[in-house]
Short mmCIF file of C-alpha atoms in Angstrom, two decimals:
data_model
loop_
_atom_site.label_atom_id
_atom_site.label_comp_id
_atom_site.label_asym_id
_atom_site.label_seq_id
_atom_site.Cartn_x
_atom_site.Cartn_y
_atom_site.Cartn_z
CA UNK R 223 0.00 0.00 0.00
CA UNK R 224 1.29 3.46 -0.65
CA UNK R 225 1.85 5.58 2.63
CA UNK R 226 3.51 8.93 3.55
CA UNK R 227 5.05 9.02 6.80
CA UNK R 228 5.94 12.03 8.77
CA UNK R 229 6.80 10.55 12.62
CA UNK R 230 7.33 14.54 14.05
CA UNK R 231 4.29 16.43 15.03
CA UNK R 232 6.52 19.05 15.75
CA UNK R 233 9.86 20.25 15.42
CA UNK R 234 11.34 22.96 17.76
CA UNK R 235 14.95 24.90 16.55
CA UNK R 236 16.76 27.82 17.40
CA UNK R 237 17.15 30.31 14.44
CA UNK R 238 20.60 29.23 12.96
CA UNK R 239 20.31 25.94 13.73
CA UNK R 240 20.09 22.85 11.15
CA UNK R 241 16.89 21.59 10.70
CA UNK R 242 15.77 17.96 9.41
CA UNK R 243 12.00 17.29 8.69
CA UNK R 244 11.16 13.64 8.16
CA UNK R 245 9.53 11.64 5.55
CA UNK R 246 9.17 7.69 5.03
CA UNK R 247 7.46 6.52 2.29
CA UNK R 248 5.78 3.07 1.30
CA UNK R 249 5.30 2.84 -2.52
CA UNK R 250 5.99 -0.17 -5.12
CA UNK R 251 8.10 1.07 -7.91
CA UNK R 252 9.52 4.41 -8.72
CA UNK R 253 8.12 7.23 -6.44
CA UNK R 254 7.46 10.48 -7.12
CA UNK R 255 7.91 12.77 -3.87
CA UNK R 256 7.40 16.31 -2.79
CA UNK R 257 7.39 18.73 0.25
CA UNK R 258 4.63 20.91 0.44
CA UNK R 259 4.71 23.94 3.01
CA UNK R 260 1.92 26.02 4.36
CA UNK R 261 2.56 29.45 6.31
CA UNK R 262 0.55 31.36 8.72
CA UNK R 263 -2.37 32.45 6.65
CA UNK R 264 -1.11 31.38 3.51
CA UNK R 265 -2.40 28.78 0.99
CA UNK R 266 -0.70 25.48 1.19
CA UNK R 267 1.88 25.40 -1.73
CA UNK R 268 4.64 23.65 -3.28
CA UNK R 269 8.43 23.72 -1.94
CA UNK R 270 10.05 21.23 -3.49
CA UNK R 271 9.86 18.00 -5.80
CA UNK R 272 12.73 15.29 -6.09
CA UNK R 273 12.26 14.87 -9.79
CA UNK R 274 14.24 18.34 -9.70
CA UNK R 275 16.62 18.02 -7.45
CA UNK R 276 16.47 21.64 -6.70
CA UNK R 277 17.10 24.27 -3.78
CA UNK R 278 14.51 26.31 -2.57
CA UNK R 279 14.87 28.74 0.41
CA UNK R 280 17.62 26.95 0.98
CA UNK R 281 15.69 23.70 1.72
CA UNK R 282 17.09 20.58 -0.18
CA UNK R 283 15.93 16.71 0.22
CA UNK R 284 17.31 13.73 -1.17
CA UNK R 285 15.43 10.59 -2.23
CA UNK R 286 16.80 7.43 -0.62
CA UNK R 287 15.24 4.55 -2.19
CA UNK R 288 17.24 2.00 0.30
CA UNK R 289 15.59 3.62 3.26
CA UNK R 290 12.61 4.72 1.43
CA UNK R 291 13.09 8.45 2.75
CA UNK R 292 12.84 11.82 1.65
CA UNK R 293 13.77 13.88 4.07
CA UNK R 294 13.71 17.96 4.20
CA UNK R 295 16.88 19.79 5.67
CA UNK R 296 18.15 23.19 5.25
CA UNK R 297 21.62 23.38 7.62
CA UNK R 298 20.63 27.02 8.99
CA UNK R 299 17.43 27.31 10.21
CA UNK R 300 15.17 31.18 9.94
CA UNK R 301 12.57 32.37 11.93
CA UNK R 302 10.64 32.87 8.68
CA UNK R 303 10.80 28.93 8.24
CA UNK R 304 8.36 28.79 11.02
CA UNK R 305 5.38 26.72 9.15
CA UNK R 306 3.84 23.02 8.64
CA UNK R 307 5.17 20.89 6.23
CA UNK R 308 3.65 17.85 4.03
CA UNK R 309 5.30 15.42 2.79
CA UNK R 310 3.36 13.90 -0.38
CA UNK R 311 3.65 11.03 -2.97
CA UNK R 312 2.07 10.61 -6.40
CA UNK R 313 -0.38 7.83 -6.38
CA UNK R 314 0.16 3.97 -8.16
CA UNK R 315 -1.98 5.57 -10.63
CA UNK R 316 -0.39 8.72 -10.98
CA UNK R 317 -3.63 11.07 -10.48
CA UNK R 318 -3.39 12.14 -7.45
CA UNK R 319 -0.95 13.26 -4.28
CA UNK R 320 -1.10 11.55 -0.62
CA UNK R 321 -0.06 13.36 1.56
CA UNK R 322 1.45 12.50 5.13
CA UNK R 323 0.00 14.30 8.69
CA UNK R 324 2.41 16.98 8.33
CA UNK R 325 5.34 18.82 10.86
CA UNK R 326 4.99 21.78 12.38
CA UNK R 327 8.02 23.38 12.19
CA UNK R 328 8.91 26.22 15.09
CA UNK R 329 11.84 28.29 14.59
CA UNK R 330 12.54 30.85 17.49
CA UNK R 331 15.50 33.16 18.18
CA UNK L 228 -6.63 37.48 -10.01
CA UNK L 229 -6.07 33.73 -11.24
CA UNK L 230 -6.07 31.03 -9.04
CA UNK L 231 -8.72 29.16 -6.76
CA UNK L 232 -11.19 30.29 -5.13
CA UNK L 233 -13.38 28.31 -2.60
CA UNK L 234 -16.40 29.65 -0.89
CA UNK L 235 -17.80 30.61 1.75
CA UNK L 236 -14.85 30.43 3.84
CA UNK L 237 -16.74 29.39 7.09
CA UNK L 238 -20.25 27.70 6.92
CA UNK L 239 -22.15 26.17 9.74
CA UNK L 240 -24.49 23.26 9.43
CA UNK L 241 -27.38 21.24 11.22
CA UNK L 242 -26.98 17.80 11.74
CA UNK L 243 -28.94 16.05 8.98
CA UNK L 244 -28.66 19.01 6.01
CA UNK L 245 -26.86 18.74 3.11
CA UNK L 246 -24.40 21.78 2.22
CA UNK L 247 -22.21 22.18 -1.05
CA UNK L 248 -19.03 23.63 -0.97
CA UNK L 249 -17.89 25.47 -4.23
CA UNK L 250 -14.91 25.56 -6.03
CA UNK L 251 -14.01 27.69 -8.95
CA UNK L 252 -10.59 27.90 -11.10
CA UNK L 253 -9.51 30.17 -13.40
CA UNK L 254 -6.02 28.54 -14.69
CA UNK L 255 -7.51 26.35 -17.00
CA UNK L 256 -6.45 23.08 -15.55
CA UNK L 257 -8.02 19.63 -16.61
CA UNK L 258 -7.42 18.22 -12.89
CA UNK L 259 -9.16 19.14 -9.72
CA UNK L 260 -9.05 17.70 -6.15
CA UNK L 261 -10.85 17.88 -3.02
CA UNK L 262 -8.76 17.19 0.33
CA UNK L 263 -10.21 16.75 3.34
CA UNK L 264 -7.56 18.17 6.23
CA UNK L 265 -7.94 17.44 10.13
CA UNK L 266 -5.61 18.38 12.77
CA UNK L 267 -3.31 15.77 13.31
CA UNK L 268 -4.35 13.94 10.13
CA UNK L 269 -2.94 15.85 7.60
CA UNK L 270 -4.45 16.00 4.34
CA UNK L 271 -6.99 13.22 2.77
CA UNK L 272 -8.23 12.45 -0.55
CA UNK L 273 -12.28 12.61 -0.82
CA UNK L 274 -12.49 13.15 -4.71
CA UNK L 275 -10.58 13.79 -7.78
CA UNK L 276 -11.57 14.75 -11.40
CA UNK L 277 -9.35 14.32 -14.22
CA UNK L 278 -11.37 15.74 -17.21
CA UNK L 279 -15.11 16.89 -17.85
CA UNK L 280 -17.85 14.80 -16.25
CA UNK L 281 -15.57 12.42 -15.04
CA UNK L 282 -14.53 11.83 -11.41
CA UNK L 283 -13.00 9.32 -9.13
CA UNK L 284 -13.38 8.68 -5.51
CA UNK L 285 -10.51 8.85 -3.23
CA UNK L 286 -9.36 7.92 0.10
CA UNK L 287 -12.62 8.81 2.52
CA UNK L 288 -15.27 9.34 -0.67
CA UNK L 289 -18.36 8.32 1.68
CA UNK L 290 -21.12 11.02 2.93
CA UNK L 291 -19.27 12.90 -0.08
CA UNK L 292 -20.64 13.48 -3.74
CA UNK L 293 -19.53 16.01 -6.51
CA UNK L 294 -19.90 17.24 -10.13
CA UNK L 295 -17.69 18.06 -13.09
CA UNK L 296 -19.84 19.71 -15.68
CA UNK L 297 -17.84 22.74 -16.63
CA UNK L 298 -13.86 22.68 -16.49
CA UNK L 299 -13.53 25.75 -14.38
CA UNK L 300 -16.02 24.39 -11.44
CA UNK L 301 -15.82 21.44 -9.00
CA UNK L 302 -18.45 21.40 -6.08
CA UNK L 303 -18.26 19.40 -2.91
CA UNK L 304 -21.48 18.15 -0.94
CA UNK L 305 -21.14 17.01 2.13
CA UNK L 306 -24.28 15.00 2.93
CA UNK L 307 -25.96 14.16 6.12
CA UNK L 308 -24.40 10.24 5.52
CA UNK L 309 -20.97 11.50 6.16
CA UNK L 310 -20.74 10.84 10.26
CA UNK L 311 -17.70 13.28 11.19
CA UNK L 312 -18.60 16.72 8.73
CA UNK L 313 -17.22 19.32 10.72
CA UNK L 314 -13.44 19.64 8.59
CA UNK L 315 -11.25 22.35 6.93
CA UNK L 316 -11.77 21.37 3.34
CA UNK L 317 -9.27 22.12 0.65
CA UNK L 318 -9.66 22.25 -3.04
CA UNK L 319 -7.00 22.11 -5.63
CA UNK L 320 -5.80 22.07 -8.93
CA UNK L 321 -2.98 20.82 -11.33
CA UNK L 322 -2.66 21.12 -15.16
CA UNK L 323 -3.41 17.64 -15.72
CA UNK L 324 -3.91 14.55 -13.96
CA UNK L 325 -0.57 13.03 -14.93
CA UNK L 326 1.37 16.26 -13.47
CA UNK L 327 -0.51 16.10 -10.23
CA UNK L 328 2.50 16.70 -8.58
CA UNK L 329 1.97 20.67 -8.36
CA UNK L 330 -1.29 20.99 -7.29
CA UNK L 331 -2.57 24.54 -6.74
CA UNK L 332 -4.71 25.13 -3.49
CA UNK L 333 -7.29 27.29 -2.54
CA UNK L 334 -7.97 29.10 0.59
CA UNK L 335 -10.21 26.52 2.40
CA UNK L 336 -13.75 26.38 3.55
CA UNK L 337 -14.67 25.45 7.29
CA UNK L 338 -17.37 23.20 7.87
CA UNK L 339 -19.30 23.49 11.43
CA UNK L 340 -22.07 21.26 12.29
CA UNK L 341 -24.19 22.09 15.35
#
């Protein structure tokens, strides 16, 4: 069965700090995996996809198919970070996303 | 101002009504989603839609029904079946099903029932 994981409610850093978000995935095949990020009072909106392989805000993850992860990191955390984070997987048919519970991220100074 | 909008934002409901969320899109996408997201449960799948009058159920379909008759338009009802109603629903919207990855959101719509 596919499955998005994300163990961490929440995740607490200090501003400068490196920051790890994590993702586990169940999926037969090739996945196709992306962060999503919502901000206070913002729409929920794209970050990143591993197809590619890209930086954004200084956010990178890495598909490892041996541990069937995807984690997020960025190695210097900002206050503006401060947000909740999905984790999501294209479905067996390829239609649709599932998405995991999501991470609160909380970045204070 | 393209993009997605949902309304109304907050709606409250008696047990046993029926009440029909809308969803409009002006990007001209084929695809269009409806996510169901609860606190501590992230985001579920209720329905998808892929082209015109056509539509598939997702994850947690029942107590749920919807339409696809024009390409810009894909309303939610949430029926007096569905046993837990009170939700933040999200719609959303990619330019085609097989490109689902970047999906488009809109701003919600909050679901009360008394």
């Amino acid at each position: 069965a596919q499955r998005v994981t994300q163990p961490e409610k929440l995740l607490s850093v200090f501003k400068g700090a490196p920051v790890e978000l994590k993702c586990n995935y169940s999926y037969s095949g090739s996945p196709e995996l992306f962060w999503y990020v919502q901000y206070s009072r913002q729409r929920l909106q794209l970050l990143l996809r591993h197809i590619s392989r890209e930086s954004i805000k200084g956010f990178t993850a890495d598909l490892n198919k041996g541990e069937t992860s995807f984690h997020l990191k960025k190695p210097f955390a900002q206050e503006e970070d401060s947000a909740m984070y999905y984790c999501a997987l294209f479905n067996q048919a390829g239609t649709a996303l599932i998405f995991g519970k999501g991470t609160t991220l909380s970045v204070s100074s | 101002d393209g993009g997605i909008t949902q309304s109304p934002k907050y709606l409250f409901r008696k047990e046993g009504q029926n009440v029909t969320l809308s969803c409009e899109q002006n990007l001209n996408h084929d695809a269009m989603y409806w996510y169901r997201q609860d606190p501590g449960q992230g985001l579920r799948l209720i329905y998808y839609s892929q082209i015109v009058n056509d539509f598939q159920k997702g994850d947690i379909a029942e107590g749920y029904s919807v339409s696809r008759e024009k390409k810009e338009s894909f309303p939610l009802t949430v029926t007096s079946a569905q046993k837990n109603p009170t939700a933040f629903y999200l719609c959303a919207s990619s330019i085609a099903a097989g490109r689902a990855g970047e999906l488009f959101f809109g701003e919600g719509s909050r679901l009360t029932v008394l």
